[in-house]
Structure formats: C-alpha cells, structure tokens
Coordinates of C-alpha atoms in Angstrom, one line a residue:
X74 CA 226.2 31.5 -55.7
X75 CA 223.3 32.1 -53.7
X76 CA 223.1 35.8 -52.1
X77 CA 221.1 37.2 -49.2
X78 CA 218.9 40.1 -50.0
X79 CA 220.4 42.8 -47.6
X80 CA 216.8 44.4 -47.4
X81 CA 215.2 41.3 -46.5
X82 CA 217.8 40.5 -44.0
X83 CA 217.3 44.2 -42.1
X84 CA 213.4 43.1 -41.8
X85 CA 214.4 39.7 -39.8
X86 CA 212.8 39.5 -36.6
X87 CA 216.2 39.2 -35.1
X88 CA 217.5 42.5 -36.4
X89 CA 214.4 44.0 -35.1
X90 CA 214.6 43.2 -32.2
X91 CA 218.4 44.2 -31.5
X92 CA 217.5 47.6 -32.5
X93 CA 214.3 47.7 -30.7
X94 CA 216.5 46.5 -27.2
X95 CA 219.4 48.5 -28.6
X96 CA 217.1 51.8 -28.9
X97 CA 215.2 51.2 -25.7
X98 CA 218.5 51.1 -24.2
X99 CA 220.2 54.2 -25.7
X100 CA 216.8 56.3 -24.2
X101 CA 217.0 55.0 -21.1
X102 CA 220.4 56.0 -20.6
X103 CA 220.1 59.4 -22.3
X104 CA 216.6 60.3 -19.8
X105 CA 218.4 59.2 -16.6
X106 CA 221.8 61.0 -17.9
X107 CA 219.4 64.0 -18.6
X108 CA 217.1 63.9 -15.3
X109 CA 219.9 63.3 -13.3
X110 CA 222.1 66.2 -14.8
X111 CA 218.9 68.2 -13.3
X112 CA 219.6 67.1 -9.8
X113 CA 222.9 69.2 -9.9
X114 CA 222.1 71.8 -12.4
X115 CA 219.3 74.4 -12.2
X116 CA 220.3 77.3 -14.6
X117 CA 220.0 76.7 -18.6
X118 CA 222.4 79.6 -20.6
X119 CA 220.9 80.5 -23.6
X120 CA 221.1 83.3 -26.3
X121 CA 220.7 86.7 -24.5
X122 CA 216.9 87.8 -24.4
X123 CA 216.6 90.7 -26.7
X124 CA 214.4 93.1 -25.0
X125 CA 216.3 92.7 -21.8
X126 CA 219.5 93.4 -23.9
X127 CA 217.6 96.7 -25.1
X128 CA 216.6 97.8 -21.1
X129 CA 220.1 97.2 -20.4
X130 CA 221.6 99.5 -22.4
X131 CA 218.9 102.0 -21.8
X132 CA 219.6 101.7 -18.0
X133 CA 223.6 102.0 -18.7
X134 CA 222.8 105.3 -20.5
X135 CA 220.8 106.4 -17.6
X136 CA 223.2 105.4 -15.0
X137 CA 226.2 107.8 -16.5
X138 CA 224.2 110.6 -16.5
X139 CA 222.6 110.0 -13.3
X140 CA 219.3 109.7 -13.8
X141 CA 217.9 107.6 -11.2
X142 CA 214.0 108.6 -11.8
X143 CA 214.4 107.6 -15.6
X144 CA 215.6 104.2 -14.1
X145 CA 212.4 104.1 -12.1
X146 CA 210.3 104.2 -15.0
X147 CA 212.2 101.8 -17.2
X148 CA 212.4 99.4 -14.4
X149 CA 208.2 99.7 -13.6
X150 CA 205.9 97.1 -15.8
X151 CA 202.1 97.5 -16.2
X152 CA 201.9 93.6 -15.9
X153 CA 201.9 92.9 -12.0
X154 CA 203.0 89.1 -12.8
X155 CA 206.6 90.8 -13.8
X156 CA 209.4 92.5 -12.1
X157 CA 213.1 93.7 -13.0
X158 CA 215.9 93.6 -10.9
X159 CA 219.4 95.5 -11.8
X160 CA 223.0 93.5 -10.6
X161 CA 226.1 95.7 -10.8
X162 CA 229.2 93.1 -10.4
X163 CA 232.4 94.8 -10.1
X164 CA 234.9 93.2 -12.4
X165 CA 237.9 93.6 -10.1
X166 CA 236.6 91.9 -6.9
X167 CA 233.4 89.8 -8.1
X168 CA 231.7 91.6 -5.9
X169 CA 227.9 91.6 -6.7
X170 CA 225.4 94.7 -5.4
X171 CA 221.4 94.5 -6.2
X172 CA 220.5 98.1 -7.9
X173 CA 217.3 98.4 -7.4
X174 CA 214.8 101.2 -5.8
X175 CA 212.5 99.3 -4.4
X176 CA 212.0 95.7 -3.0
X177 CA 215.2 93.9 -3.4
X178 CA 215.0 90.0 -1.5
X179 CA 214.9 87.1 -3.5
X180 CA 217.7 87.8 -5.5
X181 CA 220.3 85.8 -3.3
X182 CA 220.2 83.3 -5.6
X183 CA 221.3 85.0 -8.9
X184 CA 223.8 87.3 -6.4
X185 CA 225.2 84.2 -5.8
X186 CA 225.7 83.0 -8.9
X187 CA 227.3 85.9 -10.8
X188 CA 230.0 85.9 -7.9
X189 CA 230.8 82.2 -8.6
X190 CA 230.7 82.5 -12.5
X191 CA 232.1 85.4 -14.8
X192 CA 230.8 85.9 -18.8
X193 CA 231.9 88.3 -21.4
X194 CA 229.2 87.4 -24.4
X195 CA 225.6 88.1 -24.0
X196 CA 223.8 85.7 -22.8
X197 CA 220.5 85.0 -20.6
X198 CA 220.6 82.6 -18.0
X199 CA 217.3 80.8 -16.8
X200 CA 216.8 80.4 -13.3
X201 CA 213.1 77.9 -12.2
X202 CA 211.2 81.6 -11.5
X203 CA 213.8 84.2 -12.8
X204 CA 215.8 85.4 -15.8
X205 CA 219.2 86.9 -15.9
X206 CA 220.3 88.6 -18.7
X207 CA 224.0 90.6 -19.4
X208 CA 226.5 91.4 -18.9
X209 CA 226.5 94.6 -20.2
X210 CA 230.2 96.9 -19.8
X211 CA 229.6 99.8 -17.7
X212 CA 232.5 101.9 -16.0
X213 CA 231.2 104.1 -12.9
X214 CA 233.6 106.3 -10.7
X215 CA 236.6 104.7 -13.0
X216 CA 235.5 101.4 -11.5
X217 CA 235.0 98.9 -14.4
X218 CA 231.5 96.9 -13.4
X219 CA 229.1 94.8 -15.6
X220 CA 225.4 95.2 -15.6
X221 CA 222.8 92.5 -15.3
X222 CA 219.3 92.4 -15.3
X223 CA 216.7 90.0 -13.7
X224 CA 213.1 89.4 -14.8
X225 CA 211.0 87.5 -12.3
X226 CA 208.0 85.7 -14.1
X227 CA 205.7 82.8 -13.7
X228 CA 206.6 80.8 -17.0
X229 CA 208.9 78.2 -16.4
X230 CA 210.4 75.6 -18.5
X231 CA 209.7 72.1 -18.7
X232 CA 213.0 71.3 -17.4
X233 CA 212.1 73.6 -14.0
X234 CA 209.0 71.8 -13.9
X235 CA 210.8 68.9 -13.6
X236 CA 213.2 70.1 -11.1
X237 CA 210.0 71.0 -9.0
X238 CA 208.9 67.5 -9.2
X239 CA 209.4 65.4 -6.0
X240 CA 212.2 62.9 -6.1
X241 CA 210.2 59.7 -6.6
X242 CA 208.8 60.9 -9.8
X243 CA 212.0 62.0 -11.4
X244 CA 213.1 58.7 -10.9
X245 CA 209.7 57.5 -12.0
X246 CA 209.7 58.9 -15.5
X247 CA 212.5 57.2 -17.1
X248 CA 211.1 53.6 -15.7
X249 CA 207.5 54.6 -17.1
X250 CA 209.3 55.5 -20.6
X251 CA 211.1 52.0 -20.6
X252 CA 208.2 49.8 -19.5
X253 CA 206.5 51.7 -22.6
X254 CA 209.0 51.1 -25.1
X255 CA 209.5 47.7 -24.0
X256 CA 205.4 47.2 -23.7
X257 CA 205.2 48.1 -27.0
X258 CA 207.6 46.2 -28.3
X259 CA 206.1 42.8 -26.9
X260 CA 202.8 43.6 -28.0
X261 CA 204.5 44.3 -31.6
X262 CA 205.7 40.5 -31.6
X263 CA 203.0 39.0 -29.4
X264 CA 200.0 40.2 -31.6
X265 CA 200.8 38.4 -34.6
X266 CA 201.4 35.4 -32.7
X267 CA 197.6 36.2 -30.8
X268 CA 195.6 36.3 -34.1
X269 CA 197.8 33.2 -35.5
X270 CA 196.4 31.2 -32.7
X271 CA 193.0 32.4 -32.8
X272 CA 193.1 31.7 -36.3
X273 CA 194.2 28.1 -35.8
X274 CA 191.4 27.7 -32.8
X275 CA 188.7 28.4 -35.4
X276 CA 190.9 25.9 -37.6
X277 CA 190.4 23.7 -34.9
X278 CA 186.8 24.2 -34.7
X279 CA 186.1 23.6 -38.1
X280 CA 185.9 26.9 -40.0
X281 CA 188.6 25.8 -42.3
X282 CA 188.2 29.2 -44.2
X283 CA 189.6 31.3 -42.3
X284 CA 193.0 33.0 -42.8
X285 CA 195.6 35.1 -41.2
X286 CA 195.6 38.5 -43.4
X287 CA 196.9 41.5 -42.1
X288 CA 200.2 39.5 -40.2
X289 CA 200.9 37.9 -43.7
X290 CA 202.0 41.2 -45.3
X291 CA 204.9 41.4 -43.1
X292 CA 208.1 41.3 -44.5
X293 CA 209.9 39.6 -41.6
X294 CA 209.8 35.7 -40.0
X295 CA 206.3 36.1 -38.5
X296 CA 205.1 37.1 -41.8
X297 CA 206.5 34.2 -43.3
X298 CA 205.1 31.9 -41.1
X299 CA 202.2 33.5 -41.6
X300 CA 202.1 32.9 -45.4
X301 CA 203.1 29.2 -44.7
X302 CA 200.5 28.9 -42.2
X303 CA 197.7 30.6 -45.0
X304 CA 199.1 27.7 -47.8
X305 CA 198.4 24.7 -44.8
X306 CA 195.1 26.0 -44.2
X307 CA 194.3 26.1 -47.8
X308 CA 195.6 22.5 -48.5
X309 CA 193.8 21.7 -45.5
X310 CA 190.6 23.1 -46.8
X311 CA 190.7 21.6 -50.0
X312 CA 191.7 18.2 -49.3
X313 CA 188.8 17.9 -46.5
X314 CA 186.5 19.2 -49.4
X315 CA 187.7 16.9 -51.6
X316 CA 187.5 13.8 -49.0
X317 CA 184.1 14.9 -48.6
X318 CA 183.4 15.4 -51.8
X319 CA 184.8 12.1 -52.9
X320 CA 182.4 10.7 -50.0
X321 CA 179.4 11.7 -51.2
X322 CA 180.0 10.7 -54.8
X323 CA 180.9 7.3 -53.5
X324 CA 177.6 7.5 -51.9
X325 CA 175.7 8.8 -54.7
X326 CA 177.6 6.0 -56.9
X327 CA 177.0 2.8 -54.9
X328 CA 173.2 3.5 -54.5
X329 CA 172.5 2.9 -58.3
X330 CA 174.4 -0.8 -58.1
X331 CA 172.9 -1.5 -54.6
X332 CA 169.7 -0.7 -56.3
X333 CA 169.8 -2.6 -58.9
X334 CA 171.5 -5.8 -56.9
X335 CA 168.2 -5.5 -54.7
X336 CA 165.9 -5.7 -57.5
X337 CA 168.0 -8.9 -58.9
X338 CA 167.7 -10.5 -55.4
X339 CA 164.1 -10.2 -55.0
X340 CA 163.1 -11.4 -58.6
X341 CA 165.4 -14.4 -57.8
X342 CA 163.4 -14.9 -55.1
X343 CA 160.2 -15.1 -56.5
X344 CA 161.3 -17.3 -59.5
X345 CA 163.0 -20.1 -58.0
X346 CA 161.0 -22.8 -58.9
X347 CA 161.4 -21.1 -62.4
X348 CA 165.5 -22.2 -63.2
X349 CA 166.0 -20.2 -66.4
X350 CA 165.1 -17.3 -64.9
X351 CA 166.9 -18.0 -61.5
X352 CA 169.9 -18.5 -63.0
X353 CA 169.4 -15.2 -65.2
X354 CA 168.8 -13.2 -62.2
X355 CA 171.9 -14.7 -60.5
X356 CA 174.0 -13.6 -63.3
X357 CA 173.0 -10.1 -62.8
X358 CA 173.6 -10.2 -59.0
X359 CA 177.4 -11.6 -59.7
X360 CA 177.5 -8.9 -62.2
X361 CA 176.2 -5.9 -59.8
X362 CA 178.5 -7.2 -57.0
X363 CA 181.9 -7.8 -59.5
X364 CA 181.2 -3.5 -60.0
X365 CA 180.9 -2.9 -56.6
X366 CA 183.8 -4.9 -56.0
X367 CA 185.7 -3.0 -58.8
X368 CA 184.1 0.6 -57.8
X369 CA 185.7 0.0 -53.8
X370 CA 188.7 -1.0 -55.3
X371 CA 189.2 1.8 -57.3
X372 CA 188.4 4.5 -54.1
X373 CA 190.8 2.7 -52.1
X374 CA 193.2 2.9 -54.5
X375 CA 192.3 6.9 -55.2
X376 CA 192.6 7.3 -51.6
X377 CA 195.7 5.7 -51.3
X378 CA 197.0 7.9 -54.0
X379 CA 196.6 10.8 -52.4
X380 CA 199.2 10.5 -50.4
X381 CA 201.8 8.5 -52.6
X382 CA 204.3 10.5 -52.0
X383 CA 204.9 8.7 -48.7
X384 CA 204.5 5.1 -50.0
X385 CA 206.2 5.1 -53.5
X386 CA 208.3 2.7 -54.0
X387 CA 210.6 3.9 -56.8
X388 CA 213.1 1.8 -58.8
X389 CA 214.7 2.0 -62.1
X390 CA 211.7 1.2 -64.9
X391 CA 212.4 0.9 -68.4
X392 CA 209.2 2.5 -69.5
X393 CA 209.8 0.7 -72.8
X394 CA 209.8 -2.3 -71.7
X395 CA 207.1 -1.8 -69.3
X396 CA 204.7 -0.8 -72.3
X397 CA 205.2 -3.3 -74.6
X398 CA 203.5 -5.6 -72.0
X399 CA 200.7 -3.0 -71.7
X400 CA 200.1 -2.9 -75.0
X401 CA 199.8 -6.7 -75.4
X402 CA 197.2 -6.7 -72.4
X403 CA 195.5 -3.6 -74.7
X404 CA 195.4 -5.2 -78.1
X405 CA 193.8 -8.2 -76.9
X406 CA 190.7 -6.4 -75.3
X407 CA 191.1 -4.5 -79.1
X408 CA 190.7 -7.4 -80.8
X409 CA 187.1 -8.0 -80.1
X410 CA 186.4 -4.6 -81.4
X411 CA 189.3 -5.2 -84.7
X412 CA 190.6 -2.3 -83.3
X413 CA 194.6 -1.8 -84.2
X414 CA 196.9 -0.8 -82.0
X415 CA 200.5 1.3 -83.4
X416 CA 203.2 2.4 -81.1
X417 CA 205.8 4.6 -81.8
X418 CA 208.7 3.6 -78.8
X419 CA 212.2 4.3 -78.0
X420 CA 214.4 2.5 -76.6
X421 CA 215.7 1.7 -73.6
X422 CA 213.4 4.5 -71.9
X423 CA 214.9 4.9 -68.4
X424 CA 212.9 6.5 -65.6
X425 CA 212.9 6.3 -61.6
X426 CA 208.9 5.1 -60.8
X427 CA 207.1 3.5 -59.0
X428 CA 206.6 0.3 -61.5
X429 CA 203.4 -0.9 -60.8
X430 CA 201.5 2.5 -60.4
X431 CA 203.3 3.9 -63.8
X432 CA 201.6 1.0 -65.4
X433 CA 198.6 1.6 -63.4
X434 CA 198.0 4.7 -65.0
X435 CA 199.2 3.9 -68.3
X436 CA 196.6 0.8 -68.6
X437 CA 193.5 2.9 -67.5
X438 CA 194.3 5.2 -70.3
X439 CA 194.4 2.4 -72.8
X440 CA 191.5 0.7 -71.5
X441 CA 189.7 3.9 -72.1
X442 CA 190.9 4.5 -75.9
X443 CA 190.1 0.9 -76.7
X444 CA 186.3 1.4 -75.1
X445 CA 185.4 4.4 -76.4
X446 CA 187.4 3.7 -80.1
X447 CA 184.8 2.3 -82.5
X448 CA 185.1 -0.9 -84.2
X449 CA 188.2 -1.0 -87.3
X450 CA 189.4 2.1 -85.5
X451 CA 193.2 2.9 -85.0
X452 CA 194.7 3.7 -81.4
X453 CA 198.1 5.3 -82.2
X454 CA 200.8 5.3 -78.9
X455 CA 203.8 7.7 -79.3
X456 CA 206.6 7.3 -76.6
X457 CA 209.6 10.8 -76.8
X458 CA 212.0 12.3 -74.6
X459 CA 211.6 15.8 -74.9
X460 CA 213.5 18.8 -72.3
X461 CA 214.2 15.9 -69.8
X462 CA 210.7 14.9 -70.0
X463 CA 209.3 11.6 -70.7
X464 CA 206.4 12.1 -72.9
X465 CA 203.8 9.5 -73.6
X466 CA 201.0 10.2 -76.3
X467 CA 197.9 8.1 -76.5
X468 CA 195.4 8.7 -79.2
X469 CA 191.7 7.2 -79.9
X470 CA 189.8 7.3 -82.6
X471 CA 186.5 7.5 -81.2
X472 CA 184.2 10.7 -80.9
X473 CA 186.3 13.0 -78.3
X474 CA 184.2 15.3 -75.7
X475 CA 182.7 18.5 -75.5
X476 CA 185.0 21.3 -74.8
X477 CA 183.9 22.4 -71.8
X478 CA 184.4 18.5 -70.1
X479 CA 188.3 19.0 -71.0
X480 CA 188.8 20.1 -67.4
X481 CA 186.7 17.5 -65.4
X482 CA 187.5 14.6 -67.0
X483 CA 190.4 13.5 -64.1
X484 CA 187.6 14.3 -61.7
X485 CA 186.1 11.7 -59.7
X486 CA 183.2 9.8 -60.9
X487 CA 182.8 12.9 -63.5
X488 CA 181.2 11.1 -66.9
X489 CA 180.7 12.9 -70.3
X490 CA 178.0 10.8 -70.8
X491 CA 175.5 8.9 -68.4
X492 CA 174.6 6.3 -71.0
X493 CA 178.2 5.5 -72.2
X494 CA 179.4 4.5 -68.8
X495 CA 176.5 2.2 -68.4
X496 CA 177.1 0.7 -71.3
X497 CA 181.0 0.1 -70.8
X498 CA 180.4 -0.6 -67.3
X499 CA 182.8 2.5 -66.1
X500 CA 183.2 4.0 -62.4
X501 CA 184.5 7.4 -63.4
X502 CA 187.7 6.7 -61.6
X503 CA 190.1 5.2 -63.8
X504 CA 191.7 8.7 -65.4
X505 CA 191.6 10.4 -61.8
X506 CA 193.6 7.6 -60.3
X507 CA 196.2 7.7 -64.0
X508 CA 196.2 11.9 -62.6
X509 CA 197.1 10.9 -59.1
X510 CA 199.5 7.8 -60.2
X511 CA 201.3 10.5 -62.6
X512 CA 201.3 13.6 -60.3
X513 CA 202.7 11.4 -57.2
X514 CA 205.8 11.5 -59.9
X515 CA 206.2 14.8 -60.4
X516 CA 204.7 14.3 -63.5
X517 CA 201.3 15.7 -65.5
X518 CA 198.5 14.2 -67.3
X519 CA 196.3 16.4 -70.0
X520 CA 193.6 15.5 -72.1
X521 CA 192.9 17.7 -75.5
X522 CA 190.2 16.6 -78.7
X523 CA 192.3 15.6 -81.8
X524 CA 192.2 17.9 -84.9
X525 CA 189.7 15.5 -86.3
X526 CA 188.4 12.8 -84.7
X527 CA 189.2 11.2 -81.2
X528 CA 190.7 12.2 -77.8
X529 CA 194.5 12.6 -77.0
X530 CA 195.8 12.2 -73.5
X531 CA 199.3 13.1 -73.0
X532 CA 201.5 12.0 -69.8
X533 CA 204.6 13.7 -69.1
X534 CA 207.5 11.7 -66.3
X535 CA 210.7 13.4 -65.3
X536 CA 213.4 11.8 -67.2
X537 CA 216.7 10.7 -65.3

C-alpha cells in the first residue's frame, strides 16, 4: 500500500500556509488582547523590590521608637532623580495617610489605590513614574496599620511607555505587526515564483542554460516544480543542441555529394559529343543523387523518431515471425559476399511494437553485419527472452571498432572510419535511427567488440 511521508506532508505549501495565517492570527489577537488590557490597567504587581523591603523595615523599627530624624535620613537619597514616600493604611478603616516630612503631592494616585485594593504578601507594584512596595505589619497606638513605601524614578517600563503613547499608535502597532507578518509571508511564496519567471524569460530569450537553484532545494510544492522546471529546461537544452547539431552535420554531409554531383555535371557537359563517357558521367550523377535521396530520407526519418512516442502505432508483432523475413532480405545481400547467416529463434515471440519500425531497426543492424563481415564469414542471430525482456543478439564477423568508438557509434553521421563508409556507400545514420526505433519502445540498443573477432549489437524489447 502506498504511504505518505508525514515529514514530507508537514513541508506542503498548504500546511505552510495554514500555520503561517493560523500564527499571524494567534499574534494578532494576543497584541490587541495585550495593548488593550493597557487601556484599563496601569499598575504591573511583581515580586517585592528588595531594597525597598529592607528601608521598610528599617523605618518600622524607627517608627516604634520614635525616631523621626532617623526617618529623615533613611528617607533622603544622594541621587536627585529619586525620592521615597512612606503610606501608613490603617487596616480597620482603609484609610490611607502619606508619612512623609517633606513634600507630599503626587501621591494621590497610589493613596488611591491602596484604599481600593488590600495585600498581605510582599509585593511591589509599578505605577508609569512610581513604585510601591509593602505592606509591611506595623501596630502604632494599638492601631493595627501596614506600611508602604513609594520610590519616584524616571525608568519606566516598556509597557508605561506604551501607555504614554497616543491612542492612534497603540492601535497602530498591532496593524504594523500583521501587515509584517503577512508581508513576509507573500514575499516567502512570491519569490520563488519571481526568480522561476525570470528564469523562464531568459529561457525565452535563448540562454537555454540557465536554471533555477536555490528555490530547487526546497522541500515543499514550489520546490518541486522547481526541480521539474530544471529537468524541462535541460531536455530543452539538449534536444535544441542536438537539432542543431544534427543540422550542421546534415550540412557538413550533403556538401561532399553535392560536390561531387557538380563535378559529374560539368564533365558531362563537356563530353557530350563523347557518348561513352557521357553516359559514364550520367551514371555517377544517378548515383550521387540515389545517396542524397537516401541521406534525406534517413534525417526525416531520424527526425521523426524523435518524437515516436506520439505516432507509434503499436500492435501485437510476432518478432519471430517478423525476422524470419528479415533474415531472408539479409542473406540475399550475404550471398554476394558467401557470407552465412545462423539464427538461433524462439517461437512464437510475442511483443506490442510498432511493426514496421521494429523491423526498421532490426534490418539496419543486419545490413551493417553483412557490410562490414568479410567474404566466407559467419553472421550468427540469437533471439531469448530473458527477465521479461526480449533480447535480440546480432554478431559479425568482421574487424570490430576501436574502444573508444563504442559510445558514438548510435551518434549521427559518427563513422569509425572515413574510407569504409565511402566504400559501402554509408550515411552514418542507420544505427542512430535502430537507437531511436528501439528507445521509442522502451527498449535499449548496445554495441560491445566480440571476444575475438567482430562486433555484437544487442537490442533489448519489453516483453508482454
């Protein structure tokens, strides 16, 4: 049964983007819940401030023994930036008296407060420009009171900063924090999409070398399409190389005959009144135009192979049958030579092909072992079925290739030797059309130098 790769599926596009909106959301709600829990709330209760905790006590000692002076002193701070304030709250009627023996105003506020709000831990509570820390248990004139202190300073907290701001921009904030989330999230998925289209301009343009790296590494749908759109540029790139390439060997190829036909017409020309040699000359324009015929029939057909795979036109073939034929057409060009031809078949030898381009193939192979086989020479065919493969063996007996012409020899117009095609009146195109016929199947074509003498080219067809 076919499983999805949980790991693969978290990095989908689609799952990025839920938690991306999802995320974008949750902040959105949590920074308006926070800023507007500032509207109505201005104090933060924290842990109790240590020093002040210290003073406090100090100034309850103080305050039992009467020592108002001592007070003074404790209360007085060498930094001008900070002042201390004493509150004495009477536990039995809330009410709330500033202690202090100088200036006193300004402490409304946290007067205020402690009448509203009781505590019995320690704590410090933070006001926008104050501090109040307590309560500390103090009993004076068998009164029960609690004792608070207040620091004034300058340093305020970012969330008093923000209760200073102006209305607007507390409102403000929360939109700029979403349009950056959600700004960052487009450019995230529009990037990718921005250098796949510059890349397919330049396609476009003709720079068919280009490529989309760093998007390809992505493990989501854009990388994928990424990594198909790298594999279309590359088939891209190599079948305009090879059109071109194909182009300028047909080029290359027909200026040789053309040459030679030219030649042939002119000495016609000049010998007419001279028959015999007329007629000679004649022969060898027929002869220069039957290769030019046969070299334009082979591209075309080469061309049309390269994309088979939309115009086959496949059938049940007994492959057997198909080669017995083939082999008759082959042993009669071998008999000028007295060159034998053994076969090895099975069958019936079922296959779905393309009939006509199977044998095709098949024949240019066989007209190549009987040209390049010498004279009393054996050419041994071997037909198997083999891993549900069809496999077809044809061996010559003539004088093989170098090594390192293994690999070019299904290339177009590639000859081993200049001489020997002249002589046999080759194009260079019968085994690359046999590698197109075979690979428009599904199949493969190889070429390897027998043990001891002779080439052996082996074609492998699915077998159903």
């Amino acid at each position: 049964m076919f499983k999805i790769n949980p790991l693969k599926k978290l990095s989908s596009i689609s799952v990025k983007l839920f938690f991306c909106f999802w995320l974008i959301a949750i902040l959105s709600v949590v920074l308006t819940k926070f800023i507007s829990e500032q509207f109505s709330e201005q104090t933060i209760v924290s842990k109790a401030n240590k020093v002040d905790i210290k003073l406090l006590k100090n100034i309850k000692r103080e305050l039992k023994i009467g020592s108002i002076t001592k007070i003074e002193r404790l209360l007085m701070n060498k930094r001008r930036v900070m002042y201390k304030y004493i509150l004495l709250k009477n536990i039995e009627n809330n009410q709330v008296k500033i202690l202090h023996p100088g200036i006193n105003k300004g402490l409304s506020e946290q007067k205020n407060y402690l009448e509203v709000n009781s505590f019995t831990q320690l704590v410090s509570i933070q006001f926008p420009r104050k501090r109040l820390t307590g309560p500390v248990e103090i009993t004076l004139k068998n009164s029960p009171y609690q004792l608070y202190l207040v620091t004034r300073n300058n340093q305020r907290t970012f969330i008093h900063l923000i209760y200073e701001m102006p209305v607007w921009l507390r409102i403000f904030i929360p939109m700029m924090v979403s349009i950056l989330l959600c700004w960052l999230l487009a450019r995230t998925l529009s990037k990718p999409l921005s250098v796949m289209k510059a890349t397919a301009i330049k396609i476009g343009d003709g720079d068919l070398s280009v490529r989309v790296e760093q998007v390809s590494n992505r493990n989501d749908e854009l990388g994928s399409f990424a990594r198909s759109f790298n594999q279309m540029a590359e088939k891209l790139e190599q079948s305009v190389n090879a059109q071109q390439m194909l182009l300028g060997d047909v080029s290359h190829e027909l200026r040789s005959p053309m040459t030679r036909l030219q030649l042939a017409i002119g000495l016609a020309s000049n010998n007419i009144e001279q028959p015999d040699k007329l007629i000679k000359h004649i022969d060898r324009c027929e002869l220069e135009v039957s290769r030019l015929d046969k070299m334009l029939s082979d591209v075309l057909v080469h061309s049309r192979l390269e994309n088979a795979i939309h115009t086959l036109e496949i059938s049940l073939l007994d492959l057997t049958s198909s080669l017995d034929i083939l082999l008759q057409d082959a042993q009669y060009l071998a008999n000028e030579k007295n060159i034998t031809i053994k076969s090895t078949l099975i069958k019936p030898c079922l296959i779905q092909a393309d009939g006509p381009l199977i044998a095709s193939a098949i024949s240019n192979v066989l007209t190549n072992a009987v040209k390049y086989s010498p004279a009393n020479s054996v050419i041994s065919v071997d037909l198997s079925i083999r891993n549900q493969q069809v496999s077809l063996v044809i061996t010559d007996s003539g004088s093989g290739v170098p090594d390192a012409d293994l690999d070019h020899l299904f290339t177009p117009f590639y000859r081993v030797a200049e001489a020997r095609d002249r002589q046999t009146g080759g194009t260079g195109l019968g085994l690359a059309i046999a590698q197109q016929a075979v690979s428009a199947h599904g199949g493969s074509i190889t070429a390897q130098n027998h043990a001891t003498k002779g080439l052996i080219v082996s074609i492998t067809l699915p077998y159903s």
